[in-house]
Amino acid sequence: MVSPIEPINGKYKGKDIISLDQFSPKDISILFKKTVGMLLIAKNARPSDLLKGNIVTLIFYEPSSRTFGSFVAAVKQLGGSTVEILDPEHFSSVSKGESLEDTIRVFEAYCDVIVLRHPKKGATLKAAQAAGFVPVINAGDGIGEHPTQALLDLYTIYERTKKLDNLIGVLAGDMLNGRTIHSLIRGLSKFNGNKLYLLSPKELRLSREDLSSHMESGKLELVEIESEKDIPKNADFWYWTRVQKERFKSESAYEKVKNRFVLDNKLIKERAGKNTIFMHPLPRVGEILPEVDKNPNAVYLRSEIRNGMYIRMALLALILGKSK
Ligand code: NCD
């Protein structure tokens, strides 16, 4: 839409959602308040017509289960409808060579919001610049960001700990390619006193550029670690991620680093606190053992999933200017 990385600054209506950098703590709190209302609508199966007459187009160039499913469900919970373009490289004019910009200009004529997932970092920003009159939501742009995932992650942390400052967190897995990690770090850097331990093989550390820009922001303390032995015992949350296989040049390079760090009951016993919560954006591919699922602090297959729908309901309502 207008200026793609415009800060939210208390006003969601009509804004593109591209990066967590757009959000202040106040903006996050506005969203969370709205999310509580959405939770009541969804949990009680209360009919809502908040988005009645609105159409949301989802264009997903990459596979998705949760982001796609929860956005579609969010629209339907609020009485709106969706246009769904999955795999546009095969099932749209993209297969004939149509550019991303033209694709966006076409679909914006049919709807009120576009939700876009794309394999290239920066593509959703480009799409937002191409869109003339509807907002674009980044549903994951390559190894760039995944803002709606980070918002639901922050909500899940807040729900359990009642705060978003002075937290100690452990992020494990693929710091280099994990877009959910990139957005979550940006989100947590808005608040005071947060300290994050980044556990990854050397090859998968945050890019030096990202690391120094986070360090310069001043508020966040980042500590890179390479062994489970360095996990602090008093963490509020552990956020595990999968090594992003699709971003590797070769199978053998992936095989070398996959599942270096596995979350199992033994590790929990050795290093977790009584209230440490266990998070994962999913899908998991072996880096959290199923034995952990029953742990009451394992939220990845529970509230983290449901919160994804509530947060997206709230975000859509705010962007479309539906205040009730
Ligand atoms: C994530 C993604 O697509 O970045 N999935 C999700 O949206 N929950 C994480 C991943 O694929 O590893």
mmCIF file of C-alpha atoms in Angstrom, residues 47-256:
data_model
loop_
_atom_site.group_PDB
_atom_site.id
_atom_site.type_symbol
_atom_site.label_atom_id
_atom_site.label_comp_id
_atom_site.label_asym_id
_atom_site.label_seq_id
_atom_site.Cartn_x
_atom_site.Cartn_y
_atom_site.Cartn_z
ATOM 1 C CA PRO A 47 -21.323 -15.942 15.067
ATOM 2 C CA SER A 48 -19.499 -12.809 13.942
ATOM 3 C CA ASP A 49 -20.022 -10.715 10.839
ATOM 4 C CA LEU A 50 -17.105 -8.367 11.468
ATOM 5 C CA LEU A 51 -15.596 -9.177 8.069
ATOM 6 C CA LYS A 52 -18.890 -9.713 6.277
ATOM 7 C CA GLY A 53 -18.528 -8.571 2.690
ATOM 8 C CA ASN A 54 -14.718 -8.619 2.919
ATOM 9 C CA ILE A 55 -12.588 -10.851 0.745
ATOM 10 C CA VAL A 56 -9.059 -11.843 1.723
ATOM 11 C CA THR A 57 -6.796 -13.267 -0.990
ATOM 12 C CA LEU A 58 -4.131 -15.753 0.048
ATOM 13 C CA ILE A 59 -1.303 -16.246 -2.435
ATOM 14 C CA PHE A 60 1.145 -18.897 -1.265
ATOM 15 C CA TYR A 61 4.189 -19.607 -3.429
ATOM 16 C CA GLU A 62 5.518 -21.936 -0.686
ATOM 17 C CA PRO A 63 3.805 -24.773 1.200
ATOM 18 C CA SER A 64 2.016 -23.974 4.443
ATOM 19 C CA SER A 65 -0.257 -25.703 6.928
ATOM 20 C CA ARG A 66 -0.698 -23.463 9.954
ATOM 21 C CA THR A 67 -0.283 -20.017 8.448
ATOM 22 C CA PHE A 68 -2.579 -20.763 5.531
ATOM 23 C CA GLY A 69 -5.105 -22.771 7.552
ATOM 24 C CA SER A 70 -5.323 -20.275 10.379
ATOM 25 C CA PHE A 71 -5.691 -17.277 8.065
ATOM 26 C CA VAL A 72 -8.531 -19.004 6.189
ATOM 27 C CA ALA A 73 -10.170 -20.016 9.466
ATOM 28 C CA ALA A 74 -9.689 -16.498 10.868
ATOM 29 C CA VAL A 75 -11.500 -14.929 7.905
ATOM 30 C CA LYS A 76 -14.328 -17.470 8.155
ATOM 31 C CA GLN A 77 -14.692 -17.032 11.923
ATOM 32 C CA LEU A 78 -15.426 -13.384 11.201
ATOM 33 C CA GLY A 79 -17.869 -13.980 8.366
ATOM 34 C CA GLY A 80 -15.572 -12.990 5.488
ATOM 35 C CA SER A 81 -14.542 -14.964 2.415
ATOM 36 C CA THR A 82 -11.268 -15.992 0.831
ATOM 37 C CA VAL A 83 -9.717 -16.325 -2.603
ATOM 38 C CA GLU A 84 -7.021 -18.996 -2.335
ATOM 39 C CA ILE A 85 -4.135 -19.256 -4.761
ATOM 40 C CA LEU A 86 -1.877 -22.091 -3.728
ATOM 41 C CA ASP A 87 1.210 -22.893 -5.758
ATOM 42 C CA PRO A 88 0.752 -19.992 -8.206
ATOM 43 C CA GLU A 89 3.783 -21.200 -10.151
ATOM 44 C CA HIS A 90 1.586 -24.029 -11.433
ATOM 45 C CA PHE A 91 -1.966 -22.818 -11.033
ATOM 46 C CA SER A 92 -1.918 -19.176 -12.069
ATOM 47 C CA SER A 93 -0.503 -17.022 -14.860
ATOM 48 C CA VAL A 94 2.800 -17.041 -12.955
ATOM 49 C CA SER A 95 3.358 -20.317 -14.848
ATOM 50 C CA LYS A 96 3.191 -18.283 -18.072
ATOM 51 C CA GLY A 97 5.788 -15.855 -16.781
ATOM 52 C CA GLU A 98 3.624 -13.244 -15.062
ATOM 53 C CA SER A 99 5.605 -11.142 -12.584
ATOM 54 C CA LEU A 100 4.885 -10.916 -8.864
ATOM 55 C CA GLU A 101 3.972 -7.250 -9.257
ATOM 56 C CA ASP A 102 1.392 -7.931 -11.987
ATOM 57 C CA THR A 103 -0.022 -10.862 -10.022
ATOM 58 C CA ILE A 104 -0.541 -8.565 -7.038
ATOM 59 C CA ARG A 105 -2.124 -5.828 -9.170
ATOM 60 C CA VAL A 106 -4.579 -8.374 -10.551
ATOM 61 C CA PHE A 107 -5.614 -9.949 -7.283
ATOM 62 C CA GLU A 108 -5.951 -6.695 -5.388
ATOM 63 C CA ALA A 109 -8.818 -5.868 -7.720
ATOM 64 C CA TYR A 110 -10.753 -8.805 -6.264
ATOM 65 C CA CYS A 111 -10.243 -8.297 -2.544
ATOM 66 C CA ASP A 112 -9.594 -6.129 0.501
ATOM 67 C CA VAL A 113 -6.346 -7.671 1.818
ATOM 68 C CA ILE A 114 -3.640 -9.866 0.281
ATOM 69 C CA VAL A 115 -1.769 -12.413 2.416
ATOM 70 C CA LEU A 116 1.420 -13.449 0.636
ATOM 71 C CA ARG A 117 4.023 -16.175 1.213
ATOM 72 C CA HIS A 118 7.014 -16.150 -1.110
ATOM 73 C CA PRO A 119 10.421 -17.891 -1.240
ATOM 74 C CA LYS A 120 12.393 -14.662 -1.739
ATOM 75 C CA LYS A 121 13.406 -12.369 1.093
ATOM 76 C CA GLY A 122 11.983 -8.921 0.378
ATOM 77 C CA ALA A 123 9.255 -10.183 -1.992
ATOM 78 C CA THR A 124 6.378 -9.167 0.275
ATOM 79 C CA LEU A 125 7.793 -5.661 0.519
ATOM 80 C CA LYS A 126 7.987 -5.547 -3.270
ATOM 81 C CA ALA A 127 4.390 -6.777 -3.434
ATOM 82 C CA ALA A 128 3.267 -4.125 -0.958
ATOM 83 C CA GLN A 129 4.895 -1.475 -3.133
ATOM 84 C CA ALA A 130 3.154 -2.877 -6.212
ATOM 85 C CA ALA A 131 -0.274 -2.938 -4.540
ATOM 86 C CA GLY A 132 -2.093 0.286 -5.181
ATOM 87 C CA PHE A 133 -5.005 0.086 -2.801
ATOM 88 C CA VAL A 134 -5.049 -2.984 -0.545
ATOM 89 C CA PRO A 135 -2.720 -3.886 2.323
ATOM 90 C CA VAL A 136 -0.335 -6.823 1.992
ATOM 91 C CA ILE A 137 0.479 -9.131 4.902
ATOM 92 C CA ASN A 138 3.791 -10.983 4.908
ATOM 93 C CA ALA A 139 3.076 -14.668 5.587
ATOM 94 C CA GLY A 140 6.790 -15.519 5.271
ATOM 95 C CA ASP A 141 9.299 -14.149 2.756
ATOM 96 C CA GLY A 142 12.085 -16.666 2.238
ATOM 97 C CA ILE A 143 14.675 -16.370 4.993
ATOM 98 C CA GLY A 144 13.429 -12.863 5.766
ATOM 99 C CA GLU A 145 10.610 -12.532 8.277
ATOM 100 C CA HIS A 146 7.353 -14.097 9.381
ATOM 101 C CA PRO A 147 5.680 -11.336 11.385
ATOM 102 C CA THR A 148 2.325 -12.983 12.118
ATOM 103 C CA GLN A 149 4.122 -16.034 13.546
ATOM 104 C CA ALA A 150 6.183 -13.806 15.839
ATOM 105 C CA LEU A 151 3.037 -11.983 16.985
ATOM 106 C CA LEU A 152 1.405 -15.263 17.954
ATOM 107 C CA ASP A 153 4.636 -16.382 19.622
ATOM 108 C CA LEU A 154 4.778 -13.148 21.635
ATOM 109 C CA TYR A 155 1.128 -13.590 22.572
ATOM 110 C CA THR A 156 1.828 -17.152 23.740
ATOM 111 C CA ILE A 157 4.785 -15.998 25.844
ATOM 112 C CA TYR A 158 2.686 -13.178 27.296
ATOM 113 C CA GLU A 159 -0.217 -15.504 28.072
ATOM 114 C CA ARG A 160 2.072 -17.737 30.140
ATOM 115 C CA THR A 161 4.493 -15.276 31.737
ATOM 116 C CA LYS A 162 2.310 -12.107 31.832
ATOM 117 C CA LYS A 163 5.191 -10.023 30.529
ATOM 118 C CA LEU A 164 7.273 -9.297 27.454
ATOM 119 C CA ASP A 165 10.191 -7.664 29.221
ATOM 120 C CA ASN A 166 12.976 -9.007 31.427
ATOM 121 C CA LEU A 167 12.596 -12.419 29.832
ATOM 122 C CA ILE A 168 15.272 -15.020 29.392
ATOM 123 C CA GLY A 169 14.765 -17.106 26.266
ATOM 124 C CA VAL A 170 16.614 -19.828 24.398
ATOM 125 C CA LEU A 171 16.240 -19.924 20.612
ATOM 126 C CA ALA A 172 17.548 -23.141 19.114
ATOM 127 C CA GLY A 173 18.072 -24.469 15.595
ATOM 128 C CA ASP A 174 18.478 -22.407 12.444
ATOM 129 C CA MET A 175 19.247 -18.775 13.322
ATOM 130 C CA LEU A 176 20.549 -18.091 9.817
ATOM 131 C CA ASN A 177 17.543 -19.163 7.756
ATOM 132 C CA GLY A 178 14.689 -19.226 10.250
ATOM 133 C CA ARG A 179 12.335 -16.358 9.422
ATOM 134 C CA THR A 180 10.244 -16.959 12.551
ATOM 135 C CA ILE A 181 13.417 -16.465 14.604
ATOM 136 C CA HIS A 182 14.235 -13.247 12.743
ATOM 137 C CA SER A 183 10.824 -11.757 13.499
ATOM 138 C CA LEU A 184 10.733 -12.981 17.103
ATOM 139 C CA ILE A 185 14.112 -11.407 17.887
ATOM 140 C CA ARG A 186 12.887 -8.112 16.400
ATOM 141 C CA GLY A 187 9.716 -8.322 18.499
ATOM 142 C CA LEU A 188 11.549 -9.011 21.743
ATOM 143 C CA SER A 189 14.003 -6.202 21.040
ATOM 144 C CA LYS A 190 11.199 -3.661 21.490
ATOM 145 C CA PHE A 191 10.952 -4.387 25.217
ATOM 146 C CA ASN A 192 13.398 -3.772 28.040
ATOM 147 C CA GLY A 193 15.721 -6.256 29.659
ATOM 148 C CA ASN A 194 15.257 -9.301 27.411
ATOM 149 C CA LYS A 195 18.149 -11.730 27.096
ATOM 150 C CA LEU A 196 18.236 -14.390 24.396
ATOM 151 C CA TYR A 197 20.586 -17.355 24.115
ATOM 152 C CA LEU A 198 20.964 -18.438 20.498
ATOM 153 C CA LEU A 199 21.819 -22.147 20.329
ATOM 154 C CA SER A 200 22.924 -23.291 16.879
ATOM 155 C CA PRO A 201 25.755 -24.954 15.016
ATOM 156 C CA LYS A 202 28.358 -22.400 13.888
ATOM 157 C CA GLU A 203 27.165 -22.725 10.279
ATOM 158 C CA LEU A 204 23.640 -21.649 11.244
ATOM 159 C CA ARG A 205 24.385 -18.604 13.379
ATOM 160 C CA LEU A 206 22.566 -15.327 12.692
ATOM 161 C CA SER A 207 24.162 -13.388 9.838
ATOM 162 C CA ARG A 208 26.801 -11.035 11.232
ATOM 163 C CA GLU A 209 24.836 -8.154 9.748
ATOM 164 C CA ASP A 210 21.658 -9.147 11.626
ATOM 165 C CA LEU A 211 23.600 -9.755 14.824
ATOM 166 C CA SER A 212 25.228 -6.346 14.825
ATOM 167 C CA SER A 213 22.030 -4.524 13.959
ATOM 168 C CA HIS A 214 20.260 -6.206 16.898
ATOM 169 C CA MET A 215 23.205 -5.435 19.184
ATOM 170 C CA GLU A 216 23.125 -1.784 18.130
ATOM 171 C CA SER A 217 19.443 -1.528 18.987
ATOM 172 C CA GLY A 218 20.785 -1.597 22.560
ATOM 173 C CA LYS A 219 17.816 -3.057 24.373
ATOM 174 C CA LEU A 220 18.336 -6.732 23.693
ATOM 175 C CA GLU A 221 21.115 -8.940 24.991
ATOM 176 C CA LEU A 222 22.062 -11.751 22.611
ATOM 177 C CA VAL A 223 24.392 -14.579 23.609
ATOM 178 C CA GLU A 224 25.458 -17.122 20.985
ATOM 179 C CA ILE A 225 26.005 -20.633 22.328
ATOM 180 C CA GLU A 226 26.984 -23.891 20.657
ATOM 181 C CA SER A 227 26.299 -26.459 23.333
ATOM 182 C CA GLU A 228 23.333 -27.523 25.439
ATOM 183 C CA LYS A 229 25.620 -27.158 28.443
ATOM 184 C CA ASP A 230 25.405 -23.381 28.022
ATOM 185 C CA ILE A 231 21.606 -23.227 28.268
ATOM 186 C CA PRO A 232 20.763 -21.119 31.327
ATOM 187 C CA LYS A 233 18.748 -22.918 33.993
ATOM 188 C CA ASN A 234 16.260 -20.095 34.568
ATOM 189 C CA ALA A 235 14.867 -19.519 31.058
ATOM 190 C CA ASP A 236 11.249 -18.426 30.656
ATOM 191 C CA PHE A 237 10.929 -20.094 27.282
ATOM 192 C CA TRP A 238 12.724 -22.391 24.868
ATOM 193 C CA TYR A 239 11.907 -21.783 21.205
ATOM 194 C CA TRP A 240 13.059 -24.712 19.094
ATOM 195 C CA THR A 241 13.097 -24.600 15.277
ATOM 196 C CA ARG A 242 13.790 -26.945 12.413
ATOM 197 C CA VAL A 243 16.852 -26.577 10.207
ATOM 198 C CA GLN A 244 15.395 -25.048 7.025
ATOM 199 C CA LYS A 245 16.272 -27.781 4.542
ATOM 200 C CA GLU A 246 14.837 -25.931 1.525
ATOM 201 C CA ARG A 247 17.359 -23.111 1.966
ATOM 202 C CA PHE A 248 20.412 -25.393 1.571
ATOM 203 C CA LYS A 249 22.405 -25.774 -1.619
ATOM 204 C CA SER A 250 22.978 -29.499 -1.128
ATOM 205 C CA GLU A 251 21.457 -32.408 0.769
ATOM 206 C CA SER A 252 24.849 -33.188 2.307
ATOM 207 C CA ALA A 253 25.269 -29.660 3.703
ATOM 208 C CA TYR A 254 21.838 -30.061 5.341
ATOM 209 C CA GLU A 255 22.585 -33.555 6.670
ATOM 210 C CA LYS A 256 25.706 -32.184 8.351
#
